[in-house]
Short mmCIF file of N, CA and C and ligand atoms in Angstrom, two decimals:
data_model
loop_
_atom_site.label_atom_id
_atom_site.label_comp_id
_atom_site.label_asym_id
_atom_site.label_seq_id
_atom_site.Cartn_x
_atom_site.Cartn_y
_atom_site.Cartn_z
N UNK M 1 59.81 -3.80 37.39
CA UNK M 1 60.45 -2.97 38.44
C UNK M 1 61.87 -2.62 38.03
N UNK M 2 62.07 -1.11 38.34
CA UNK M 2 63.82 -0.72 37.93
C UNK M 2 64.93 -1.42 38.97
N UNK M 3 65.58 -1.39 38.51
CA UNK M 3 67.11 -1.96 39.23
C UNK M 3 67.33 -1.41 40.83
N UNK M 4 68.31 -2.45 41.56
CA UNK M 4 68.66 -1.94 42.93
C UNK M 4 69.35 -0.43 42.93
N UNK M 5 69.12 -0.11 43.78
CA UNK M 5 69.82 1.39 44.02
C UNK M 5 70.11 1.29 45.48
N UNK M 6 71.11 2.67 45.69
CA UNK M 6 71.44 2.98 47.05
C UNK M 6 71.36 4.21 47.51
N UNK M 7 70.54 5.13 46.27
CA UNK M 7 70.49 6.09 46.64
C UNK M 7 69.14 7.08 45.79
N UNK M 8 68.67 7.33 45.77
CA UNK M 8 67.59 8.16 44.78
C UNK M 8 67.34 9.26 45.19
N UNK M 9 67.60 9.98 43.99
CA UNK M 9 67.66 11.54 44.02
C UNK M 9 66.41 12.22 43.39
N UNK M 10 65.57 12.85 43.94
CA UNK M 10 64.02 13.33 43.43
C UNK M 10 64.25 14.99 43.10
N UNK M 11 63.09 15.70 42.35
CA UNK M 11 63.47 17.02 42.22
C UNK M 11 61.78 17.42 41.80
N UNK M 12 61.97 18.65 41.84
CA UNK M 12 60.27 19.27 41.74
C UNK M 12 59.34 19.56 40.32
N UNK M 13 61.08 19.78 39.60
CA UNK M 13 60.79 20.09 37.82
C UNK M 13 62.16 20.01 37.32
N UNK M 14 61.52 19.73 36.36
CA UNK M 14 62.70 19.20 35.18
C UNK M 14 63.55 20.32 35.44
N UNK M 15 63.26 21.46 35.45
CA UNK M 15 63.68 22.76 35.66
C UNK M 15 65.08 22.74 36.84
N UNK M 16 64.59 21.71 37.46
CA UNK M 16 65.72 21.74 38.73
C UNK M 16 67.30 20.51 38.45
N UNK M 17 66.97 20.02 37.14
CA UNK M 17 68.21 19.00 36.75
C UNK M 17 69.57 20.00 36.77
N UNK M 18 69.28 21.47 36.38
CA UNK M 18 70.85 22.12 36.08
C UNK M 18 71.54 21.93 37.26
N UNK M 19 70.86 21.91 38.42
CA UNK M 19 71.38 22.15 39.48
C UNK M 19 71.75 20.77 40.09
N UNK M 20 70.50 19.87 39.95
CA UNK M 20 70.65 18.78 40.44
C UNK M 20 71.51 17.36 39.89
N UNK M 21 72.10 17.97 39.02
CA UNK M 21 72.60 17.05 38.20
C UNK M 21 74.00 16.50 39.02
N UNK M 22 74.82 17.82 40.02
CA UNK M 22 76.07 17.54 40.06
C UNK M 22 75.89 16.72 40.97
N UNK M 23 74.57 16.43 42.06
CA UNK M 23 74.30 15.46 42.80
C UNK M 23 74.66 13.73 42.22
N UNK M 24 73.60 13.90 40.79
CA UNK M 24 73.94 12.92 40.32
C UNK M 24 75.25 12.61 39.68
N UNK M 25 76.02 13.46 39.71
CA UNK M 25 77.74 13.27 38.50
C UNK M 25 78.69 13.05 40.09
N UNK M 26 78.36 13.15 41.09
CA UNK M 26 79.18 12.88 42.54
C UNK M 26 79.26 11.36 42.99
N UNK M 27 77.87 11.09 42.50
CA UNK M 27 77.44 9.17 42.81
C UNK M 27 77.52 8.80 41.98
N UNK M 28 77.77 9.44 40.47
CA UNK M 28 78.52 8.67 39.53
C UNK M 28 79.94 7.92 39.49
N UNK M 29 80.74 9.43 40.06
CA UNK M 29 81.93 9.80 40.07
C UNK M 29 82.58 8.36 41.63
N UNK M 30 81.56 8.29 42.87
CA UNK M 30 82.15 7.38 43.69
C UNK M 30 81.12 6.15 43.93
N UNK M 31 81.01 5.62 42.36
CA UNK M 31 80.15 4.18 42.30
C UNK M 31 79.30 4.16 42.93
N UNK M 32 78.26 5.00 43.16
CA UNK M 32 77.11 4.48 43.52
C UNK M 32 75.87 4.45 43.22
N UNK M 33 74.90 3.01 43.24
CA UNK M 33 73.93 2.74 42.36
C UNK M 33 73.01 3.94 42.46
N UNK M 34 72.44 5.23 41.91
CA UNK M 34 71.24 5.80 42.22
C UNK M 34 70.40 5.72 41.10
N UNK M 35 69.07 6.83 41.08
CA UNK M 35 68.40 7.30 39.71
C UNK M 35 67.74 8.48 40.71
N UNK M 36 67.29 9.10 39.43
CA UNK M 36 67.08 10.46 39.33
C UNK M 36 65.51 10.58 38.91
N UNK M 37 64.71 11.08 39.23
CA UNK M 37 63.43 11.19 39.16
C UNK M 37 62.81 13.00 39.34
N UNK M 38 61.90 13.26 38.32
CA UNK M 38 61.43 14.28 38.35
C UNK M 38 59.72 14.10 38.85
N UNK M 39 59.50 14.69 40.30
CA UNK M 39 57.98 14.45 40.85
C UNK M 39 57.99 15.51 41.77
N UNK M 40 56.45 15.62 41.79
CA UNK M 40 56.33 17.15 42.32
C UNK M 40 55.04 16.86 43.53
N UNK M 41 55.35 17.80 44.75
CA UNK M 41 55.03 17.32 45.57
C UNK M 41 53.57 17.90 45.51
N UNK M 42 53.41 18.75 44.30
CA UNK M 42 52.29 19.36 44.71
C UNK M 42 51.21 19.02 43.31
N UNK M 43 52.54 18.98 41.85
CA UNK M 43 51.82 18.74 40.98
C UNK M 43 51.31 17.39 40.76
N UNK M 44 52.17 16.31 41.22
CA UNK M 44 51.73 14.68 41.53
C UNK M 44 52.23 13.88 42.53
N UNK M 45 51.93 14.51 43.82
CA UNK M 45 51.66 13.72 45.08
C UNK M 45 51.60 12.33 45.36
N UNK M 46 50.80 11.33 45.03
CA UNK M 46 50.52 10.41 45.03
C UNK M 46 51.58 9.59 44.09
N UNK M 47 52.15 9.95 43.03
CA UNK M 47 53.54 9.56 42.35
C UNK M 47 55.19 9.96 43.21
N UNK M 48 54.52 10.42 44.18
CA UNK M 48 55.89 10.45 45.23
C UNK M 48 55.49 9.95 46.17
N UNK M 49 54.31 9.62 46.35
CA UNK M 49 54.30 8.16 47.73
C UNK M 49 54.74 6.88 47.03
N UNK M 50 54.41 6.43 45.72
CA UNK M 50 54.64 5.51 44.94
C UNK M 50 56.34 5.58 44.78
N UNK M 51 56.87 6.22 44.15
CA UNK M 51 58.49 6.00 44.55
C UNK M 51 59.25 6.30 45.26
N UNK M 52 58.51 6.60 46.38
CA UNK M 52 59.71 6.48 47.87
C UNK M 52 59.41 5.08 48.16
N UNK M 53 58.20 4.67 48.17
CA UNK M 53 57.97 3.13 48.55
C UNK M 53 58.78 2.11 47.59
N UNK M 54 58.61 2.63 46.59
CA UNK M 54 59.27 1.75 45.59
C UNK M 54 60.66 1.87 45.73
N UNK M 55 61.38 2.80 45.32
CA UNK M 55 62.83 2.88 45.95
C UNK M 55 63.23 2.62 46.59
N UNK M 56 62.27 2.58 48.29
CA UNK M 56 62.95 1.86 49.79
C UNK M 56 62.97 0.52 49.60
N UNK M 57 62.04 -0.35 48.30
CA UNK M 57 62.24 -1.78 48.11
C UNK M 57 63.37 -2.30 47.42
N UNK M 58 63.45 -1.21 46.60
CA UNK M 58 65.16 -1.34 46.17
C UNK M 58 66.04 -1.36 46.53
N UNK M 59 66.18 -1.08 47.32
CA UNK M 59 67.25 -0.80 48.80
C UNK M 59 67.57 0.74 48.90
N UNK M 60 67.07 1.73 48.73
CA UNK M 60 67.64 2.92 48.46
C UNK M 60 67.46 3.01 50.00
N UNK M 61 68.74 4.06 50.49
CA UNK M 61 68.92 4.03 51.85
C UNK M 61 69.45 5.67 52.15
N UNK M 62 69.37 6.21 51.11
CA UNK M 62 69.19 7.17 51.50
C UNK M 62 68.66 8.33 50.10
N UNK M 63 67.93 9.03 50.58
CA UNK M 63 66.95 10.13 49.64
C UNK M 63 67.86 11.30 49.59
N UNK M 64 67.67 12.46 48.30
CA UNK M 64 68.18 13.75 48.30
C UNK M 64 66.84 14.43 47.41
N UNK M 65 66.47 15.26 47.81
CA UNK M 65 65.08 15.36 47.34
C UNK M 65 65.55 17.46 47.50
N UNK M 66 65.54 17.99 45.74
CA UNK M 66 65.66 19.30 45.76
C UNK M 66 64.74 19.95 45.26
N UNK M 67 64.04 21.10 45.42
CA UNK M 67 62.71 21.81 45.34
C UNK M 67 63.01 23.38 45.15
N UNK M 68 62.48 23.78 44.45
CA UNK M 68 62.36 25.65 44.49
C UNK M 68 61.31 25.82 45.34
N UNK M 69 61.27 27.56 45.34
CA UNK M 69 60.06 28.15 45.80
C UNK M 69 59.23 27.36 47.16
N UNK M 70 58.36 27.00 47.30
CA UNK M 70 57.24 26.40 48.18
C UNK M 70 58.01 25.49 49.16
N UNK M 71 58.48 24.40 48.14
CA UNK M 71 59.66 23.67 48.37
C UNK M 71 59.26 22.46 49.29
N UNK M 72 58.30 21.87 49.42
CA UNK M 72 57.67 20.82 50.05
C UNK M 72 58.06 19.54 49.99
N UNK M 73 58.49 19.51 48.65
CA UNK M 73 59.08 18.09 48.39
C UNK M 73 60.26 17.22 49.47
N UNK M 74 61.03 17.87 49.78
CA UNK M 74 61.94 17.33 50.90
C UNK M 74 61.27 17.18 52.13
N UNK M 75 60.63 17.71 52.78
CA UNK M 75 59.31 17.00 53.81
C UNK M 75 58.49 16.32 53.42
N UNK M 76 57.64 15.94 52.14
CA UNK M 76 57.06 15.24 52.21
C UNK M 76 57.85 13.73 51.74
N UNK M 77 58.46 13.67 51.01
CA UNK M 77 59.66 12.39 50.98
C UNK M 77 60.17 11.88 52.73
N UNK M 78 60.38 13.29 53.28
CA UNK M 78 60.33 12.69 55.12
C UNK M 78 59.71 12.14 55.75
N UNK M 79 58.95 12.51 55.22
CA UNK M 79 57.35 11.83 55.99
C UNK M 79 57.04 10.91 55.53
N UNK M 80 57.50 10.23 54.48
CA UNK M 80 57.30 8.82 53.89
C UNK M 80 58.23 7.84 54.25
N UNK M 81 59.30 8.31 55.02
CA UNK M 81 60.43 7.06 55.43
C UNK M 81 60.76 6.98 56.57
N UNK M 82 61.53 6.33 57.03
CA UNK M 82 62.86 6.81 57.86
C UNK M 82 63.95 7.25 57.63
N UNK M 83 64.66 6.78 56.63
CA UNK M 83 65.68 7.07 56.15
C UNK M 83 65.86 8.33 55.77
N UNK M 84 67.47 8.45 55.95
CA UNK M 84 67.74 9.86 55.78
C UNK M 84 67.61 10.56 54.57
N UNK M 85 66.66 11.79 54.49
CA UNK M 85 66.59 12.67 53.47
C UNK M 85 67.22 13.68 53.56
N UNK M 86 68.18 14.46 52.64
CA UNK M 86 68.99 15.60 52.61
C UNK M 86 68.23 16.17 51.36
N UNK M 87 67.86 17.54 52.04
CA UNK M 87 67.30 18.66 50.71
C UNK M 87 68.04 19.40 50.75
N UNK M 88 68.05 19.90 49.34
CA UNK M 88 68.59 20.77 48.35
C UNK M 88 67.83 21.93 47.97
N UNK M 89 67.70 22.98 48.45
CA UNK M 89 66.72 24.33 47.99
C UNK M 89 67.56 24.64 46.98
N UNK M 90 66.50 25.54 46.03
CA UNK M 90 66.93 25.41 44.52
C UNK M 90 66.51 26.83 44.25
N UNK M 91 67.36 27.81 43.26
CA UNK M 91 67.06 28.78 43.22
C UNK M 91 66.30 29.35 41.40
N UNK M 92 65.22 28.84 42.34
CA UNK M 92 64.69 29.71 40.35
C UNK M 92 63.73 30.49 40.65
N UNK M 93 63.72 31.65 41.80
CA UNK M 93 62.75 32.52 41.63
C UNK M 93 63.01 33.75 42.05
N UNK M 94 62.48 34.33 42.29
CA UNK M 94 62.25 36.55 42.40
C UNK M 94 63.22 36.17 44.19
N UNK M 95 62.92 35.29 44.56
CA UNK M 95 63.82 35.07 45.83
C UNK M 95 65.01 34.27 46.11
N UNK M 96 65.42 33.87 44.94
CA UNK M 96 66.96 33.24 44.37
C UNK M 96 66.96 32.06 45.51
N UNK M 97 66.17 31.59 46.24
CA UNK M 97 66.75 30.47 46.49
C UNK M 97 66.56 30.39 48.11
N UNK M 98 66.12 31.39 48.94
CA UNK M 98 66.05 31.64 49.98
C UNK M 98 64.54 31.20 50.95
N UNK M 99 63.72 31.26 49.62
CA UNK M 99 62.44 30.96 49.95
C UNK M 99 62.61 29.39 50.42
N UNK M 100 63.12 28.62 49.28
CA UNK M 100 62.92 27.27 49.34
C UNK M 100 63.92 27.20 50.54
N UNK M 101 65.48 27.49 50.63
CA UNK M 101 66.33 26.93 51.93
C UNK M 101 65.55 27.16 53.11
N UNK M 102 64.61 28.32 53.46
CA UNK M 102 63.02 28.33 54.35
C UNK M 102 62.56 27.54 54.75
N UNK M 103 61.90 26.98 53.73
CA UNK M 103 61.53 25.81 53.65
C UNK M 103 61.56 25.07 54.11
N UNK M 104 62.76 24.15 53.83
CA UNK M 104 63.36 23.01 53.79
C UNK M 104 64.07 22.84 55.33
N UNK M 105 64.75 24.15 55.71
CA UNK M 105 65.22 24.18 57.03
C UNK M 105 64.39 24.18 58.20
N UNK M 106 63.28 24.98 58.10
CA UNK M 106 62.59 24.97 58.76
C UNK M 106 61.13 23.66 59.16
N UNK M 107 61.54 22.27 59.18
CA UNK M 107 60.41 21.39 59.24
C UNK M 107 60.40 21.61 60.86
N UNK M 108 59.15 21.10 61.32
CA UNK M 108 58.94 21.23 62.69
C UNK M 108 59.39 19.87 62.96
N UNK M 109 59.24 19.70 64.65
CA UNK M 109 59.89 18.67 65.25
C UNK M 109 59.26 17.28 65.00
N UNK M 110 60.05 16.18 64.72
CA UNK M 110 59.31 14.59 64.32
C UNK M 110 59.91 14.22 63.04
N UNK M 111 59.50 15.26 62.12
CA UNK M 111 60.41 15.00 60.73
C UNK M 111 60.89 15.24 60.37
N UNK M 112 62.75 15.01 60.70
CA UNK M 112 64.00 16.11 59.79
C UNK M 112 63.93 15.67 58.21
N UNK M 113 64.48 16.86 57.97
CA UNK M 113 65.31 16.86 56.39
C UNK M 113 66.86 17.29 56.68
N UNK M 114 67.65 17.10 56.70
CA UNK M 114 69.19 17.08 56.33
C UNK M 114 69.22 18.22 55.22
N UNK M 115 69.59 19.69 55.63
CA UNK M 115 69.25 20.65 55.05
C UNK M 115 70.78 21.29 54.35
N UNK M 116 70.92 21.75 52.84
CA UNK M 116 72.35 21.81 52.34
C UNK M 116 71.96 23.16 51.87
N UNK M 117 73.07 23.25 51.45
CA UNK M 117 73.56 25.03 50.75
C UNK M 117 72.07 25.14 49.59
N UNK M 118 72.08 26.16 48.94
CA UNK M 118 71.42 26.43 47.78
C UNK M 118 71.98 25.75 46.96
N UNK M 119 71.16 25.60 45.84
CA UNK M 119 72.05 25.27 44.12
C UNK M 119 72.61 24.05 44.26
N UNK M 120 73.43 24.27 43.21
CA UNK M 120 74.53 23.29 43.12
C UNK M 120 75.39 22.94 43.73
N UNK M 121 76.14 23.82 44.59
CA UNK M 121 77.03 23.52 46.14
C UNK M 121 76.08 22.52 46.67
N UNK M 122 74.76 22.84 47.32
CA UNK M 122 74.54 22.31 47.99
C UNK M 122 73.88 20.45 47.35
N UNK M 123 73.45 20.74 46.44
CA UNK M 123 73.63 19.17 45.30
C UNK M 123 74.57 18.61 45.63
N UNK M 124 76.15 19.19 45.52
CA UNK M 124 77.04 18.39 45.43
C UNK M 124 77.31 17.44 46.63
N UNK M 125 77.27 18.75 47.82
CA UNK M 125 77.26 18.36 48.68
C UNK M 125 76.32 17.30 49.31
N UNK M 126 75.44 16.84 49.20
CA UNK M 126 74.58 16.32 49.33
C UNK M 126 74.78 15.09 48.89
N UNK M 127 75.48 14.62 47.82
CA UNK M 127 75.70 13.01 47.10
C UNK M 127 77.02 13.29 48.01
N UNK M 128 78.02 14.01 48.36
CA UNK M 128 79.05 13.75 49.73
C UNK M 128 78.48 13.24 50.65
N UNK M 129 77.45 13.99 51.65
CA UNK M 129 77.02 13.62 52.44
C UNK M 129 76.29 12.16 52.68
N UNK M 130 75.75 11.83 51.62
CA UNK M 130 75.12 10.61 51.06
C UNK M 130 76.12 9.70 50.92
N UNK M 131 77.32 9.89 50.67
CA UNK M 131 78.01 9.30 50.53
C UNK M 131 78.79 8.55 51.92
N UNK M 132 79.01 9.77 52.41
CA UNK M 132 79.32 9.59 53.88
C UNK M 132 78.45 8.64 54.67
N UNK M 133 77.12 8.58 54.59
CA UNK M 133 76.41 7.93 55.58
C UNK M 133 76.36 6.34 55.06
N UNK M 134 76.40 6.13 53.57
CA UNK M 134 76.74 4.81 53.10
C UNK M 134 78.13 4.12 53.57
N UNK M 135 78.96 4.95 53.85
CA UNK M 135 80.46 4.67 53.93
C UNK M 135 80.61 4.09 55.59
N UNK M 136 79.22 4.11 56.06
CA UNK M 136 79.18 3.64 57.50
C UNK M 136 79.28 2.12 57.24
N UNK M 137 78.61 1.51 56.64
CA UNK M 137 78.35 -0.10 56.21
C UNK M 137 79.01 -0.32 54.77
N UNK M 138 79.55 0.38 54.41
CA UNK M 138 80.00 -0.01 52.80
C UNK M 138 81.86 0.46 52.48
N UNK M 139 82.60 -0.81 52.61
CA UNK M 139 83.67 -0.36 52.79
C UNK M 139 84.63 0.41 51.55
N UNK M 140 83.63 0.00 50.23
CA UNK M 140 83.90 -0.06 49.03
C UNK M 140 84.26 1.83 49.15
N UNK M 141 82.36 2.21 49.41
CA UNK M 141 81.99 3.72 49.30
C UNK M 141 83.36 4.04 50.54
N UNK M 142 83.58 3.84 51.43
CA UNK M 142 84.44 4.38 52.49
C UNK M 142 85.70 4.78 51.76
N UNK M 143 86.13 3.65 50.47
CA UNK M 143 87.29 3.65 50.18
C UNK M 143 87.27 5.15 48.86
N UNK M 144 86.49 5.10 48.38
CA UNK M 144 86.11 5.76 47.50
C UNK M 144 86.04 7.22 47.87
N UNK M 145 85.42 7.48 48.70
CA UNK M 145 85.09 8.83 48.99
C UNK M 145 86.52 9.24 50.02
N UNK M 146 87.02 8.54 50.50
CA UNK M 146 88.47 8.78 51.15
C UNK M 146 89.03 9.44 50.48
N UNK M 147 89.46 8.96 48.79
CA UNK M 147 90.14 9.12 48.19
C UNK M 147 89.66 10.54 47.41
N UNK M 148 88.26 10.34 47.15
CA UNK M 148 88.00 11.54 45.99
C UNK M 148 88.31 13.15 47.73
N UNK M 149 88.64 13.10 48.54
CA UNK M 149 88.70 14.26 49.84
C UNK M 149 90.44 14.28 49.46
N UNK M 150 90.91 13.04 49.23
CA UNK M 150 92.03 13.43 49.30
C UNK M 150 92.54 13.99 48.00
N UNK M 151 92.12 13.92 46.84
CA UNK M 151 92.57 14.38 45.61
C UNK M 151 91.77 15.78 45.71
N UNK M 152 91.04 16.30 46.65
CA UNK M 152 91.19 17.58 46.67
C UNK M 152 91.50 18.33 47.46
N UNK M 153 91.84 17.53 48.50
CA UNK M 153 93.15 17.83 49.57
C UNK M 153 94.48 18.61 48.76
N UNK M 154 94.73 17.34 47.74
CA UNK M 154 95.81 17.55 47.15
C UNK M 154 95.90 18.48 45.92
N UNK M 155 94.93 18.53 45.29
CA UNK M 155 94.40 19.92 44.08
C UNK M 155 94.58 20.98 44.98
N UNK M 156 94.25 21.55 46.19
CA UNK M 156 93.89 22.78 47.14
C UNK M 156 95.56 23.11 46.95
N UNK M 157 96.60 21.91 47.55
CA UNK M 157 98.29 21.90 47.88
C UNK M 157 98.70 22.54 46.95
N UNK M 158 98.27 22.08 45.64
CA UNK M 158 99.56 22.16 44.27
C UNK M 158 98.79 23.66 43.39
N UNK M 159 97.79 24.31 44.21
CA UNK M 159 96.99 25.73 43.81
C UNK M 159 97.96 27.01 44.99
N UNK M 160 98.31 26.47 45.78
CA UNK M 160 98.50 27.34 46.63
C UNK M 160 98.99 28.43 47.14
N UNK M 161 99.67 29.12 45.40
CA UNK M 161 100.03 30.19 45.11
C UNK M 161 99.09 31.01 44.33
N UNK M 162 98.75 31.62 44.79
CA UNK M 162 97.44 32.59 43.98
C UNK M 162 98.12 33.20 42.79
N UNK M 163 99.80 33.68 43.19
CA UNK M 163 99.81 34.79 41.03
C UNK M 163 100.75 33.52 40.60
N UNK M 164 100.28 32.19 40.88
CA UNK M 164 100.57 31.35 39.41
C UNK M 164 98.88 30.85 39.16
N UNK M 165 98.28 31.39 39.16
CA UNK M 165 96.86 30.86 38.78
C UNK M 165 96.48 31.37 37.06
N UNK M 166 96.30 30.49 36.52
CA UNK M 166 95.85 30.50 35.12
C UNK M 166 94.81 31.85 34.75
N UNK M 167 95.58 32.73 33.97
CA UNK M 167 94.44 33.84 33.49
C UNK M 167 93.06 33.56 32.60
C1 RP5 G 1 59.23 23.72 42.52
O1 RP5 G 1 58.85 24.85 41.81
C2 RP5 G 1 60.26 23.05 41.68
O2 RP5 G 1 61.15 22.34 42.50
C3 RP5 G 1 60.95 24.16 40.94
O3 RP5 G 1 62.16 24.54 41.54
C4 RP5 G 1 59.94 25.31 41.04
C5 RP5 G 1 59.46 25.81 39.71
O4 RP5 G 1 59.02 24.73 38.93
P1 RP5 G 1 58.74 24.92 37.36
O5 RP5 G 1 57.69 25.97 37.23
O6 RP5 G 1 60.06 25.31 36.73
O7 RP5 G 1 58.28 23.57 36.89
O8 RP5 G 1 58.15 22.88 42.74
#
């Protein structure tokens, strides 16, 4: 069995790491245990009932689960827990990304998904948000993510002249 985690991040195809990666470089960036897994809700089903179960034994306490197109994967990871899942619609098709945020936003009533921007905004956002909900019981993450809001509190301050901005 793999190591404790506190967070596990799922995706539909390898295809979806460009995007999903900054998820993972955010819970790098404010210490926290995750892993990253490529499973597809449609191409191997039964390998995503197997590691949501497995992950919730690890302690993972909260899911981010990002999908293109069809985009199922973030409901069906819902439907396997309680714990909070935040999806990530992912844009790799003739509908840039709109199909899947569809998707994902739209679950009917009983099983939310915690629904974020497209792309990579919404990745990022998503190991924030994740972050945030750990930072309820974890004073470490509280301290951590305080700080990474305030160093771009403070990056936003020391930008705040637009014609000294780097050509
Ligand atoms: C979805 O279909 C995946 O999440 C991905 O975004 C999309 C296309 O997958 P590939 O054809 O690139 O594997 O299930």
């Amino acid at each position: 069995m793999a190591g404790a985690i506190d967070v596990g991040i799922v995706m539909g195809s390898a295809s979806d790491w460009t995007a999903m990666q900054a998820a993972s470089n955010i819970l790098d960036e404010l210490g926290i245990a995750h892993e990253c897994k490529v499973l597809s809700a449609h191409r191997s089903p039964h390998a995503v009932v197997d590691w949501v179960e497995d992950a919730s034994k690890r302690g993972a306490k909260v899911f981010i689960a990002g999908a293109g197109m069809a985009a199922a994967l973030p409901g069906v990871v819902a439907a396997l827990t309680h714990l909070p899942v935040l999806g990530v619609p992912l844009d790799g098709s003739a509908l840039q990304g709109l199909d899947a945020l569809l998707a994902i936003v739209q679950m009917p009533k009983g099983i939310p998904v915690g629904t974020l921007a497209i792309g990579k905004h919404g990745a990022l956002n998503a190991a924030l948000l994740a972050a945030s909900i750990l930072s309820l019981s974890d004073a470490k993450v509280r301290e951590r993510l305080l700080a990474y809001r305030a160093a771009q509190t403070q990056q936003v301050l020391d930008n705040a002249d637009p014609t000294k901005q780097s050509k």
